[in-house]
Tab-separated table of C-alpha atoms and ligand atoms in Angstrom:
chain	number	residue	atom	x	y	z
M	1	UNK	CA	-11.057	-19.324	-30.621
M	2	UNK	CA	-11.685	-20.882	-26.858
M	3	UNK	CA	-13.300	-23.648	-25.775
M	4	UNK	CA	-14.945	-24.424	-21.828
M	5	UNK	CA	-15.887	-27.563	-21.644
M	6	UNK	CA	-17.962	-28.201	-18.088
M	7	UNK	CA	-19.634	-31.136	-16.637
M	8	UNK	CA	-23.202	-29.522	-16.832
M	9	UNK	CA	-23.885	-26.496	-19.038
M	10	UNK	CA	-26.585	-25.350	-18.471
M	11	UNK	CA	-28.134	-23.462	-22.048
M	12	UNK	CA	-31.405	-22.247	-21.207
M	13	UNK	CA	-32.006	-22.560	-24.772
M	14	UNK	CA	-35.787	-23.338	-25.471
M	15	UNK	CA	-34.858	-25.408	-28.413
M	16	UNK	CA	-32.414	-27.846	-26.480
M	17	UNK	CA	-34.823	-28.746	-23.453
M	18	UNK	CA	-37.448	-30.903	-22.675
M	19	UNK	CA	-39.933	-31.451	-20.002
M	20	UNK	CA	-37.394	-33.549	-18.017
M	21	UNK	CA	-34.810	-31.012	-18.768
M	22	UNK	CA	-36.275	-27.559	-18.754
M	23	UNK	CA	-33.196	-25.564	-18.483
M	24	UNK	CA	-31.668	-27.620	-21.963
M	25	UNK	CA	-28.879	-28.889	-20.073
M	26	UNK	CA	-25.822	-30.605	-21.909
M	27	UNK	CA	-23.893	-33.195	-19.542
M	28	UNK	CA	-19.572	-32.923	-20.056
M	29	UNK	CA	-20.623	-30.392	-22.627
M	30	UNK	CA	-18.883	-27.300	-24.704
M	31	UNK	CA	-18.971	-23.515	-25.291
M	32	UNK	CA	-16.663	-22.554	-28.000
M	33	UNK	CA	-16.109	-18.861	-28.516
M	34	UNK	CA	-14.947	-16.804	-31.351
M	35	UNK	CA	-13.351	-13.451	-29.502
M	36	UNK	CA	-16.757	-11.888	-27.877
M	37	UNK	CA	-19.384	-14.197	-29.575
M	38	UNK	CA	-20.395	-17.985	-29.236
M	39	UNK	CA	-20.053	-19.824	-32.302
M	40	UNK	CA	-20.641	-23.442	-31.299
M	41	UNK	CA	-22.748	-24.827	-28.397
M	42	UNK	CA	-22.283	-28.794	-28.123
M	43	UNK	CA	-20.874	-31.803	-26.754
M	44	UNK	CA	-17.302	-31.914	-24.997
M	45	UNK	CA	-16.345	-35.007	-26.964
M	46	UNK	CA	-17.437	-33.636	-30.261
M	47	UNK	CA	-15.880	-29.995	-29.511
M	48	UNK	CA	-12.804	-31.703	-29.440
M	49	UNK	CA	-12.718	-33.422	-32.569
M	50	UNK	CA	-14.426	-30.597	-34.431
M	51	UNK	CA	-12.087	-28.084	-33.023
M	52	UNK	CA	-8.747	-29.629	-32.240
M	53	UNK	CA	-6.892	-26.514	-32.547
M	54	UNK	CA	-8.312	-24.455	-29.688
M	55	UNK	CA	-7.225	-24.139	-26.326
M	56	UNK	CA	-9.880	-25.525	-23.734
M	57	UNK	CA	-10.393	-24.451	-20.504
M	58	UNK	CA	-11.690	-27.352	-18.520
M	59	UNK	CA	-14.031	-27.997	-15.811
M	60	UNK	CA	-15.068	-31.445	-15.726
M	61	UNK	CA	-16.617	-31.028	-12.001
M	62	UNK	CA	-18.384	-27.667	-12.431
M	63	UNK	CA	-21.359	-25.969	-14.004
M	64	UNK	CA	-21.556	-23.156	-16.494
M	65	UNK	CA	-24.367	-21.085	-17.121
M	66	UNK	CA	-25.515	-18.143	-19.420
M	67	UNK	CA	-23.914	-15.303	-17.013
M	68	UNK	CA	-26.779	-14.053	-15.042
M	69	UNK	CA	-28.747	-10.648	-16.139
M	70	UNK	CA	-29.968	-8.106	-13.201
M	71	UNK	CA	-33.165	-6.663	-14.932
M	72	UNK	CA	-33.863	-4.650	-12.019
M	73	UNK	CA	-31.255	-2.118	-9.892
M	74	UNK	CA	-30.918	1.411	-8.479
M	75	UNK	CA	-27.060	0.457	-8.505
M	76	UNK	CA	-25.920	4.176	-8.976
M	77	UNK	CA	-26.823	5.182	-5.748
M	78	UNK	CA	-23.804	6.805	-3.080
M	79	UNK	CA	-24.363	7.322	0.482
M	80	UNK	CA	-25.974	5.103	3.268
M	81	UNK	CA	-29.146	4.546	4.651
M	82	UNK	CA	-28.274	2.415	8.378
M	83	UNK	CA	-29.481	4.864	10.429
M	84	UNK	CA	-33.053	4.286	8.871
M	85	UNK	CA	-32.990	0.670	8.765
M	86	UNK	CA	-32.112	0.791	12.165
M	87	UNK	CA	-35.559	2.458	12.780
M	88	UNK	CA	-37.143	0.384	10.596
M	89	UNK	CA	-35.817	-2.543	12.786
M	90	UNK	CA	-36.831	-0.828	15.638
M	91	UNK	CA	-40.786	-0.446	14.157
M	92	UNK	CA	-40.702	2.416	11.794
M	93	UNK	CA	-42.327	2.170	9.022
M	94	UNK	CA	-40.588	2.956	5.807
M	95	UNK	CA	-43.432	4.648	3.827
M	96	UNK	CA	-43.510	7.110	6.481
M	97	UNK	CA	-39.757	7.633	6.663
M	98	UNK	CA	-40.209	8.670	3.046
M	99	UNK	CA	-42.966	11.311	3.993
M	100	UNK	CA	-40.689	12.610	6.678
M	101	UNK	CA	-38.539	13.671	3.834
M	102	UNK	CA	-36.113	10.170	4.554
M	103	UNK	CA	-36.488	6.940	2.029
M	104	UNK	CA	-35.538	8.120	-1.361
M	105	UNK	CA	-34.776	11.746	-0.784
M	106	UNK	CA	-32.170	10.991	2.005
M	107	UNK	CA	-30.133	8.986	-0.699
M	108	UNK	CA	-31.030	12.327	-3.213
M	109	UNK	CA	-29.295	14.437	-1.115
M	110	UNK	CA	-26.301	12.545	-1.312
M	111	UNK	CA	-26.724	11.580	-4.860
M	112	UNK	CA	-26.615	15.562	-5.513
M	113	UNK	CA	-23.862	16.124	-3.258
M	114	UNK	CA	-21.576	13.656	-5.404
M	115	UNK	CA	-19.331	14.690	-8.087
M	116	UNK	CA	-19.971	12.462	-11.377
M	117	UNK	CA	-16.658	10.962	-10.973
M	118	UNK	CA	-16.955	9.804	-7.351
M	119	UNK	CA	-20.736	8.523	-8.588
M	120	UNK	CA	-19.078	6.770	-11.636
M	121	UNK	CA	-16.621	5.472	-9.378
M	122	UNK	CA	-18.671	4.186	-6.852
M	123	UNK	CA	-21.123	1.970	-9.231
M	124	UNK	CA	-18.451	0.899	-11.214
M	125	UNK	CA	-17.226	-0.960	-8.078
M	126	UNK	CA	-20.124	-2.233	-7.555
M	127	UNK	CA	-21.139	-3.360	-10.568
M	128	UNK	CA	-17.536	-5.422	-10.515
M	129	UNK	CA	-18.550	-6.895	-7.657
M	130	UNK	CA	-21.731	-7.922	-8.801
M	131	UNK	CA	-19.601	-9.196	-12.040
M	132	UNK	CA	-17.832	-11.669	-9.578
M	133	UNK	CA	-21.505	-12.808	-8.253
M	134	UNK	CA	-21.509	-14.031	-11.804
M	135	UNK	CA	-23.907	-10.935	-12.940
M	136	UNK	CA	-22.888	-10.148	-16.403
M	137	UNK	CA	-25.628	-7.279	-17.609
M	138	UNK	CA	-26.996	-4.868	-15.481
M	139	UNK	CA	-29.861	-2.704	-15.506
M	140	UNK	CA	-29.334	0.473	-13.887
M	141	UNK	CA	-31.978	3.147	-13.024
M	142	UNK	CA	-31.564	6.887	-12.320
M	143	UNK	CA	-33.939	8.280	-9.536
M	144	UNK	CA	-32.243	9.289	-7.071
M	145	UNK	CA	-31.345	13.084	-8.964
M	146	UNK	CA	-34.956	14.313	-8.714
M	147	UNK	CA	-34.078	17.065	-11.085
M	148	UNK	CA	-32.413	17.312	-14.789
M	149	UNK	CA	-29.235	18.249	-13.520
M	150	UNK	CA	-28.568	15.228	-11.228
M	151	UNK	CA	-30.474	12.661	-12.856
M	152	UNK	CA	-28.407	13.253	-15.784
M	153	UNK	CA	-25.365	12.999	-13.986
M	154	UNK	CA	-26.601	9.417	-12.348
M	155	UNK	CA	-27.224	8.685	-16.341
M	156	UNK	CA	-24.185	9.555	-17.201
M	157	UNK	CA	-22.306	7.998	-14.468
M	158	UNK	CA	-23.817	4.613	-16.206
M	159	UNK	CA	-22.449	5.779	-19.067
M	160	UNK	CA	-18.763	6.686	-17.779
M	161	UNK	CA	-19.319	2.772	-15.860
M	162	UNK	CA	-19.984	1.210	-19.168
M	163	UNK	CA	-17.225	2.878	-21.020
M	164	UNK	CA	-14.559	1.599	-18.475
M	165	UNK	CA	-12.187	-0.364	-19.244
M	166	UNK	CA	-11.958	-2.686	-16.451
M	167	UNK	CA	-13.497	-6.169	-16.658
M	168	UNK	CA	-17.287	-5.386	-15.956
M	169	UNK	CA	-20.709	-6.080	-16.691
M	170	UNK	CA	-22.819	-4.616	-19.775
M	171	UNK	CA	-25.126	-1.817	-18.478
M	172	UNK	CA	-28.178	-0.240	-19.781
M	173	UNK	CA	-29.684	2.898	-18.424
M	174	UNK	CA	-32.952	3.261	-17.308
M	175	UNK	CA	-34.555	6.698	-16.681
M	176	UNK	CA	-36.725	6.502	-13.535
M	177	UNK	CA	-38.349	9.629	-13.974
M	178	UNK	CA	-41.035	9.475	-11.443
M	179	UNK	CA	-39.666	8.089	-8.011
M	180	UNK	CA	-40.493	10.686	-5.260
M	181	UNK	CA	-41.289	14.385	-5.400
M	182	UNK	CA	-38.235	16.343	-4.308
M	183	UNK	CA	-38.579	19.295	-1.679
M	184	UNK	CA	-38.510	22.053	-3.936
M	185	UNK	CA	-41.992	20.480	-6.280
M	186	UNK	CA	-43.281	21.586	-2.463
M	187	UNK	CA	-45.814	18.876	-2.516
M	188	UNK	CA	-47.032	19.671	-6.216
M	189	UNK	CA	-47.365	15.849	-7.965
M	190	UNK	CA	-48.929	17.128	-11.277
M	191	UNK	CA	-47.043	20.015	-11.117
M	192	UNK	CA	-43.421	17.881	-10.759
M	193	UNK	CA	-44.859	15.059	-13.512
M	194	UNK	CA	-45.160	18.101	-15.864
M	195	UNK	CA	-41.975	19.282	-15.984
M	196	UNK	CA	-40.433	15.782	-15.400
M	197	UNK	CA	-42.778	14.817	-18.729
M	198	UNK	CA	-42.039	18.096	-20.599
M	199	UNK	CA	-38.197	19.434	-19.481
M	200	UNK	CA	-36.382	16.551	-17.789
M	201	UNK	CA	-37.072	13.969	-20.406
M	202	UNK	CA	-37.072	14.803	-23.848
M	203	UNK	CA	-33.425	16.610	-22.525
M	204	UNK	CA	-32.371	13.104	-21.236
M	205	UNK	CA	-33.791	11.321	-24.533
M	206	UNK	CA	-32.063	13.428	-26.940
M	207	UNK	CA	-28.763	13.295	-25.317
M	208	UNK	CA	-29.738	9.382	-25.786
M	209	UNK	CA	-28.829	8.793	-22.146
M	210	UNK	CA	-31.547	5.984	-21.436
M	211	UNK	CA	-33.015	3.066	-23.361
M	212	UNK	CA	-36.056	2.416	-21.262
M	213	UNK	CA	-38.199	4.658	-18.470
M	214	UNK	CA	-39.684	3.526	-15.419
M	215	UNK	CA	-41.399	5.493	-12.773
M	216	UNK	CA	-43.141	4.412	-8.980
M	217	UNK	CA	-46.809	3.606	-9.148
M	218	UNK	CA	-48.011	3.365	-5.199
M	219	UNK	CA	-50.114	5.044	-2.771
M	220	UNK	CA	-47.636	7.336	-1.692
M	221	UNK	CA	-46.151	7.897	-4.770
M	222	UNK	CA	-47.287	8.228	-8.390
M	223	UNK	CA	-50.819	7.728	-9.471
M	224	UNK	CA	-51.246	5.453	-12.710
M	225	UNK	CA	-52.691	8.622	-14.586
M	226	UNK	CA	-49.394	11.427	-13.378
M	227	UNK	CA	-47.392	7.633	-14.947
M	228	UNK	CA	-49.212	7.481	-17.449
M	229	UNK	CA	-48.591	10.892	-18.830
M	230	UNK	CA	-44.787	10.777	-18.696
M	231	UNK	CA	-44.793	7.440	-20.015
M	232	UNK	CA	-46.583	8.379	-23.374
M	233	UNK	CA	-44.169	10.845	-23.929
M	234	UNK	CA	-41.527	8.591	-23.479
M	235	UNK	CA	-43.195	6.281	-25.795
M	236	UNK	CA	-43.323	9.282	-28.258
M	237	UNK	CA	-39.667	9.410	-28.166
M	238	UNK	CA	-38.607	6.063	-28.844
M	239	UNK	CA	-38.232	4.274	-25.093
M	240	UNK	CA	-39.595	1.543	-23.973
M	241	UNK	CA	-41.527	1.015	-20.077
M	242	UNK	CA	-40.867	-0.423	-17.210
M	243	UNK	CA	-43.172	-0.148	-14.290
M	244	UNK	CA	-42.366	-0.559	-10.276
M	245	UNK	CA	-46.035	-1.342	-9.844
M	246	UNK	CA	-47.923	-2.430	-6.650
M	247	UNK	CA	-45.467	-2.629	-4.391
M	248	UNK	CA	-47.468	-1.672	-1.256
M	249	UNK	CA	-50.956	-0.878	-2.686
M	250	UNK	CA	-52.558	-2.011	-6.071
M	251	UNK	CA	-53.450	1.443	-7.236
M	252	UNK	CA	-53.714	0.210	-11.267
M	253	UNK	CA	-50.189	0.141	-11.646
M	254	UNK	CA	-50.005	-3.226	-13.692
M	255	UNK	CA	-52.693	-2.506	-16.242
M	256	UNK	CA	-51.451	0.624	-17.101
M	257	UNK	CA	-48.510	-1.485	-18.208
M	258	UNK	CA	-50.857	-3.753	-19.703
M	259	UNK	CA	-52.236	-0.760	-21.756
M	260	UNK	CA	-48.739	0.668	-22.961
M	261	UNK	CA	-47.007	-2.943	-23.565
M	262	UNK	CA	-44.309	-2.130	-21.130
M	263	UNK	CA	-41.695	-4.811	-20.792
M	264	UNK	CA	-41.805	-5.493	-17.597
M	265	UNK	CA	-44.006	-4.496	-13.779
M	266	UNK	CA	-41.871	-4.875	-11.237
M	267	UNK	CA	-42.751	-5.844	-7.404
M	268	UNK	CA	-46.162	-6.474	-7.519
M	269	UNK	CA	-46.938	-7.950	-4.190
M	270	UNK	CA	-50.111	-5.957	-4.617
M	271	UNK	CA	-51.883	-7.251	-7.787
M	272	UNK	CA	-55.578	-8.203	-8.604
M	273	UNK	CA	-56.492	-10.866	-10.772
M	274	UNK	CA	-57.473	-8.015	-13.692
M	275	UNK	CA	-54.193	-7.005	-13.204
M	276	UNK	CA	-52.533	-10.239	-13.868
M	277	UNK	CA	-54.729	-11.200	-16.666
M	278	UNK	CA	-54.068	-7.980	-18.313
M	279	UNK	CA	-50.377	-8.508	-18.091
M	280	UNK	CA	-50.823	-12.090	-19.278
M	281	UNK	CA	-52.727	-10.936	-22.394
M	282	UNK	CA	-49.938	-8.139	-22.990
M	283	UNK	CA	-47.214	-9.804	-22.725
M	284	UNK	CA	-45.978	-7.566	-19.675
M	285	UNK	CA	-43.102	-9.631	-17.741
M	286	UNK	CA	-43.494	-9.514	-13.699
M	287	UNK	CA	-40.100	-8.524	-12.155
M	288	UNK	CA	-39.870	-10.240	-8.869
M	289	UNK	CA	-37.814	-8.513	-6.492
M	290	UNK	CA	-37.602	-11.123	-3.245
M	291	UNK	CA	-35.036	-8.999	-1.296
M	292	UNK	CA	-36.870	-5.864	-0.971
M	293	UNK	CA	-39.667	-7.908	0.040
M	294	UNK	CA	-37.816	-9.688	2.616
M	295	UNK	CA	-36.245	-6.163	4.334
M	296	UNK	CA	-40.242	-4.538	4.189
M	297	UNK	CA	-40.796	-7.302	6.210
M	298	UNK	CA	-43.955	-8.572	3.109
M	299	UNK	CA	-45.993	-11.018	1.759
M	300	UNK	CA	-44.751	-12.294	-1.245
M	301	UNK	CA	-46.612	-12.212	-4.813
M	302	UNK	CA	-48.806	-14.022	-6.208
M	303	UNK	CA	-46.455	-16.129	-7.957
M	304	UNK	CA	-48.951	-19.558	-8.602
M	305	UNK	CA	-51.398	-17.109	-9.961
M	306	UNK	CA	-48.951	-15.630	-12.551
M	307	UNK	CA	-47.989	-19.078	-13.432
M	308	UNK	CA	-51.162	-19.885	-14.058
M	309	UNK	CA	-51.968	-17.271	-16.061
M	310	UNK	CA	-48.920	-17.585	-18.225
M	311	UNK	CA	-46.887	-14.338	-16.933
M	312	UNK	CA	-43.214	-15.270	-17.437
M	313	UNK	CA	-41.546	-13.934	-14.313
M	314	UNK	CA	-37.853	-13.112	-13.629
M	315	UNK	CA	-35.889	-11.821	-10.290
M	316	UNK	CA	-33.541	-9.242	-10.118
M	317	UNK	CA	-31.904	-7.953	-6.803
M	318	UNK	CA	-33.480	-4.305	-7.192
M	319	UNK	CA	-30.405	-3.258	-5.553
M	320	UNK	CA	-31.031	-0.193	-3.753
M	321	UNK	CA	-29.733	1.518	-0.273
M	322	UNK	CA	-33.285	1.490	0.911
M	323	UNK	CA	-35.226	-1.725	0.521
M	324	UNK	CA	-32.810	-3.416	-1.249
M	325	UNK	CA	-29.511	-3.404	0.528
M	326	UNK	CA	-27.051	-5.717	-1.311
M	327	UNK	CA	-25.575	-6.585	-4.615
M	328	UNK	CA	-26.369	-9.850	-4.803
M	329	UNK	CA	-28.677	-11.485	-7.702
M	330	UNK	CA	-27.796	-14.913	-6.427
M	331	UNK	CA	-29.286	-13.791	-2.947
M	332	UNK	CA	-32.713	-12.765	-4.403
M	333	UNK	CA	-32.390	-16.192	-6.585
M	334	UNK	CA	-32.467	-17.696	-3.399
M	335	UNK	CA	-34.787	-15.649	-1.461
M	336	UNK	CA	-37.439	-16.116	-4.446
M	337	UNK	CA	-37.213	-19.687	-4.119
M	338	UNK	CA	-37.399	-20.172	-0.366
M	339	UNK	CA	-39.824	-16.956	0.047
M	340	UNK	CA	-41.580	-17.102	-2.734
M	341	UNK	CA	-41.793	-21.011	-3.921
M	342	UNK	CA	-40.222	-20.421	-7.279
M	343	UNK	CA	-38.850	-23.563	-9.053
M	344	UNK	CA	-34.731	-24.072	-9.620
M	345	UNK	CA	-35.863	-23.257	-13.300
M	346	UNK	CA	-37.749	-20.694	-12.994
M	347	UNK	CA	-35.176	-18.410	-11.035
M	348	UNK	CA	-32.411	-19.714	-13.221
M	349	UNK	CA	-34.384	-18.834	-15.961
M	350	UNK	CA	-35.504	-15.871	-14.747
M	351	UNK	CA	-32.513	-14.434	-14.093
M	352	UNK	CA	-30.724	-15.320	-17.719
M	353	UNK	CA	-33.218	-15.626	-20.753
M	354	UNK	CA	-36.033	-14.056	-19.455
M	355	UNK	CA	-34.365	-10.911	-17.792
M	356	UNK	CA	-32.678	-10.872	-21.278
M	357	UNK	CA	-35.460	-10.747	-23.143
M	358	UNK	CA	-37.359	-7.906	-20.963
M	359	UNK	CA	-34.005	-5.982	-21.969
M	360	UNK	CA	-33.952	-6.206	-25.147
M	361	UNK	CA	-31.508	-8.736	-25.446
M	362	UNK	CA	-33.418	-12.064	-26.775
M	363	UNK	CA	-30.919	-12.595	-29.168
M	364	UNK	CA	-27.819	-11.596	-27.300
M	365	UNK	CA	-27.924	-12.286	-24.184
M	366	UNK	CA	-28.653	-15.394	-21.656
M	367	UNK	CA	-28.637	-18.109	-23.632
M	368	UNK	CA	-25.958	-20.448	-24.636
M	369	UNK	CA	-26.095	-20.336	-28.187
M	370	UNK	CA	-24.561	-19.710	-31.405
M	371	UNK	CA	-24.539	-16.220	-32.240
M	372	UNK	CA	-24.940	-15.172	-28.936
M	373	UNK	CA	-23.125	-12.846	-26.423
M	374	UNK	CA	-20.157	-15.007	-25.005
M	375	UNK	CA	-21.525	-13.725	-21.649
M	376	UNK	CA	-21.274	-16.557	-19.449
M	377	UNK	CA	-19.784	-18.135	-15.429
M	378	UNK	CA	-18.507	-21.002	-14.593
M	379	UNK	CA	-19.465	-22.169	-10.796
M	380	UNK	CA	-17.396	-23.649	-8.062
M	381	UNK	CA	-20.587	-26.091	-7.884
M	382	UNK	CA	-21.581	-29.718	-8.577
M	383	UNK	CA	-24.811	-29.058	-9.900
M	384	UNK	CA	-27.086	-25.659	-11.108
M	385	UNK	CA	-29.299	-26.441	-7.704
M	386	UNK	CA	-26.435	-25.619	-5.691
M	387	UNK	CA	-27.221	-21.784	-7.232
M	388	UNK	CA	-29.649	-21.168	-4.440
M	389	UNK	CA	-27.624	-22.509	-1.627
M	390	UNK	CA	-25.538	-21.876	-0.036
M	391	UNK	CA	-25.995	-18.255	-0.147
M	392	UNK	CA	-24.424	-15.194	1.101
M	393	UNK	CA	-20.799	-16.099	-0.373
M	394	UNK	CA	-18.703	-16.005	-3.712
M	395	UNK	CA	-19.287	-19.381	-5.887
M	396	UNK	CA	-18.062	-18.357	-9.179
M	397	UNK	CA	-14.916	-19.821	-10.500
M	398	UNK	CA	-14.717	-17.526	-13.358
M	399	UNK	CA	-16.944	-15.048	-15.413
M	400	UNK	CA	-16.463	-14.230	-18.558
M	401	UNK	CA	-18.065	-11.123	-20.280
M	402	UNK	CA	-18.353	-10.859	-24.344
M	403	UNK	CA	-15.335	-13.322	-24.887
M	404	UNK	CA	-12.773	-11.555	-22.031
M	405	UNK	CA	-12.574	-13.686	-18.704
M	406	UNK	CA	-12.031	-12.072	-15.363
M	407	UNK	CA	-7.930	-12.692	-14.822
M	408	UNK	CA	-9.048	-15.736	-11.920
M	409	UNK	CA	-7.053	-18.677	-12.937
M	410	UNK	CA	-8.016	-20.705	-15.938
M	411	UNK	CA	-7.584	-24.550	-16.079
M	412	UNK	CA	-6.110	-25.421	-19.502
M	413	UNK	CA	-5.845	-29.046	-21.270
M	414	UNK	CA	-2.916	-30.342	-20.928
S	1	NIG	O1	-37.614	-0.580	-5.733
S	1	NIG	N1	-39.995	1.681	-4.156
S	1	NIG	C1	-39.359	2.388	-4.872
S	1	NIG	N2	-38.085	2.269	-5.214
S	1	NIG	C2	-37.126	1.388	-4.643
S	1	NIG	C3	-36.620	1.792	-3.312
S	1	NIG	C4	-35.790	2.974	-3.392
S	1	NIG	C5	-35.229	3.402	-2.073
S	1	NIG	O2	-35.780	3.145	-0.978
S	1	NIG	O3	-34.178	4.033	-2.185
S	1	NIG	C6	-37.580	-0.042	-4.657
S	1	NIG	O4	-37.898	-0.660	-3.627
S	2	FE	FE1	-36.850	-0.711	-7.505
């Protein structure tokens, strides 16, 4: 057994905060673990009188928090995408990159060119790197294979990432069936949704290479009904739905996820108020993605609206070479607060127990708790505020992922 003891940790355990304290902070308190599971959550004092024996790792000036879950990446991606950003920079408009056969196809071609090993090498860099950000699950999408051969190598390259034995965070694979059409559907959208819905997935659900689907609801991409259709069959096979829904255009993306209890819609800076009613009474989750709205250059959700209506919201760094160029979680913490007038809370939250729970990890994963995941990061930082700023830089001490820490240096009592 291990103890950290910290001057703030920060639980985000409903049943240890208050109105004053809605992120159940303990002040100088404890995390004891029992190899890759927490077994005690408490006071430093009292951790070291009920557990004299251990050896403590102590951080009397620094804050600990659950470690932080991305809920919402395209991390196995390979190639770059600066000569279109340039253009975009310059005026272009990325929509209509993507119908000059740029956008999502351009990273497709290199996605095909790769060899599963360079692919499964490149994300498990940078899914180390994001461990280092203090990111300690991952959700990563396929998408960028646009047929069964290389979207199953993208899903299996998540696989081979998760199986590594270097220090890195958990993953779980997402099958983004329906993200652009691919030159060879020729233009044919029902034509590619068929044999995505028919040939590509039940292949990619009985090899058991996914836990959840997702596909691109938007003018200019999927219509809710072609979504709709692939998603039941998903739902047939035992996956659950996620939804990338309104992102430039409110085309009915969020009530078909309303309709087919997906866990989460993603983006929606284009929602109606039927829309966000629809997700309230569901239960869908809105996945707030700040940084790809900041690079389109948008304006951001309706964030006091889903408050209002009781949609719990979390933020993920949608991590993409397109619209989402960086690794960073903290950065789209930050962004969602500055851009998009989210409370300290509610990104902390939202990217630890809520980005959890739209995972399927409401029981495992962050919280600070008994019983739970010993998934957590310890911040070179006075207080959990200082998660939002400064930005753009390093400011974990250590992370630690199911029990093992990352090799940086560990204070010990003396
Ligand atoms: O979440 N909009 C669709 N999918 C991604 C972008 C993918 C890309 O441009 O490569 C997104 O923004
Ligand atoms: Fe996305």
């Amino acid at each position: 057994m291990i103890a950290y003891t910290a001057k703030r940790v920060v639980t985000c355990d409903p049943e240890n905060s208050t109105q004053d304290n809605p992120l159940g902070v303990i002040e100088n308190g404890a995390v004891v673990l029992d190899g890759s599971t927490i077994t005690w959550v408490g006071s430093a004092e009292q951790a070291l009188t009920f557990f004299p024996d251990v050896s403590f790792h102590s951080y009397p000036s620094n804050v600990l928090t659950p470690g932080l879950v991305d809920a919402h990446t395209h991390a196995a991606w390979t190639g770059s995408r600066d000569h279109e950003y340039a253009l975009r920079m310059a005026g272009a408009d990325y929509e209509t990159i993507a119908k000059a056969g740029g956008g999502i196809v351009s990273s497709m071609r290199a996605v095909r060119a790769a060899s599963l090993a360079d692919l499964t090498a490149e994300l498990s860099a940078r899914v180390e790197r994001m461990a280092l950000l203090g990111v300690t699950t991952v959700e990563v999408k396929s998408g960028y294979g646009l047929n069964l051969e290389n979207e199953t190598k993208q899903l299996l390259a998540v696989k081979a990432a998760s199986e590594q034995t270097t220090f890195h965070p958990h993953l779980v694979p997402t099958y983004l069936g329906l993200h652009a059409l691919p030159p060879e559907a020729a233009g044919d959208r029902d034509g590619y949704t068929r044999q995505v819905t028919t040939e590509f997935l039940p292949s990619i659900a009985k090899a058991g290479l996914a836990q959840y689907v997702d596909a691109y609801v938007d003018r200019n991409a999927f219509t809710a009904d072609q979504a709709r259709r692939f998603f039941e069959k998903a739902l047939d096979k035992g996956l659950s739905i996620r939804v990338h829904a309104g992102q430039f255009a409110d085309v009915g993306g969020a009530e078909l996820a309303a309709d087919l209890s997906a866990v989460s819609a993603d983006h929606l800076e284009n929602v109606g108020p039927n829309g966000i009613d629809r997700m309230a009474t569901a239960g869908v989750r809105a996945v707030l993605l700040p940084t790809a709205s900041f690079t389109l250059g948008q304006t951001p959700p309706p964030v006091a609206a889903f408050r209002k209506a009781g949609v719990h919201m979390i933020v993920a760094s949608d991590s993409n070479p397109g619209t989402a160029p960086t690794e960073s979680l903290p950065l789209a913490m930050a962004l969602a607060v500055r851009l998009y007038s989210l409370t300290v809370p509610e990104v902390i939250l939202g990217a630890t127990r809520e980005a959890a729970a739209s995972l399927g990890l409401a029981r495992t994963a962050g919280v600070l708790k008994e019983g739970y995941r010993a998934d957590f990061v310890v911040w070179d930082l006075p207080h959990e505020n200082a998660i939002i700023q400064p930005w753009g830089t390093v400011k974990t001490l250590t992370t630690v992922i199911a029990g093992r820490h990352d090799g940086r240096s560990q204070p010990l009592r003396t």
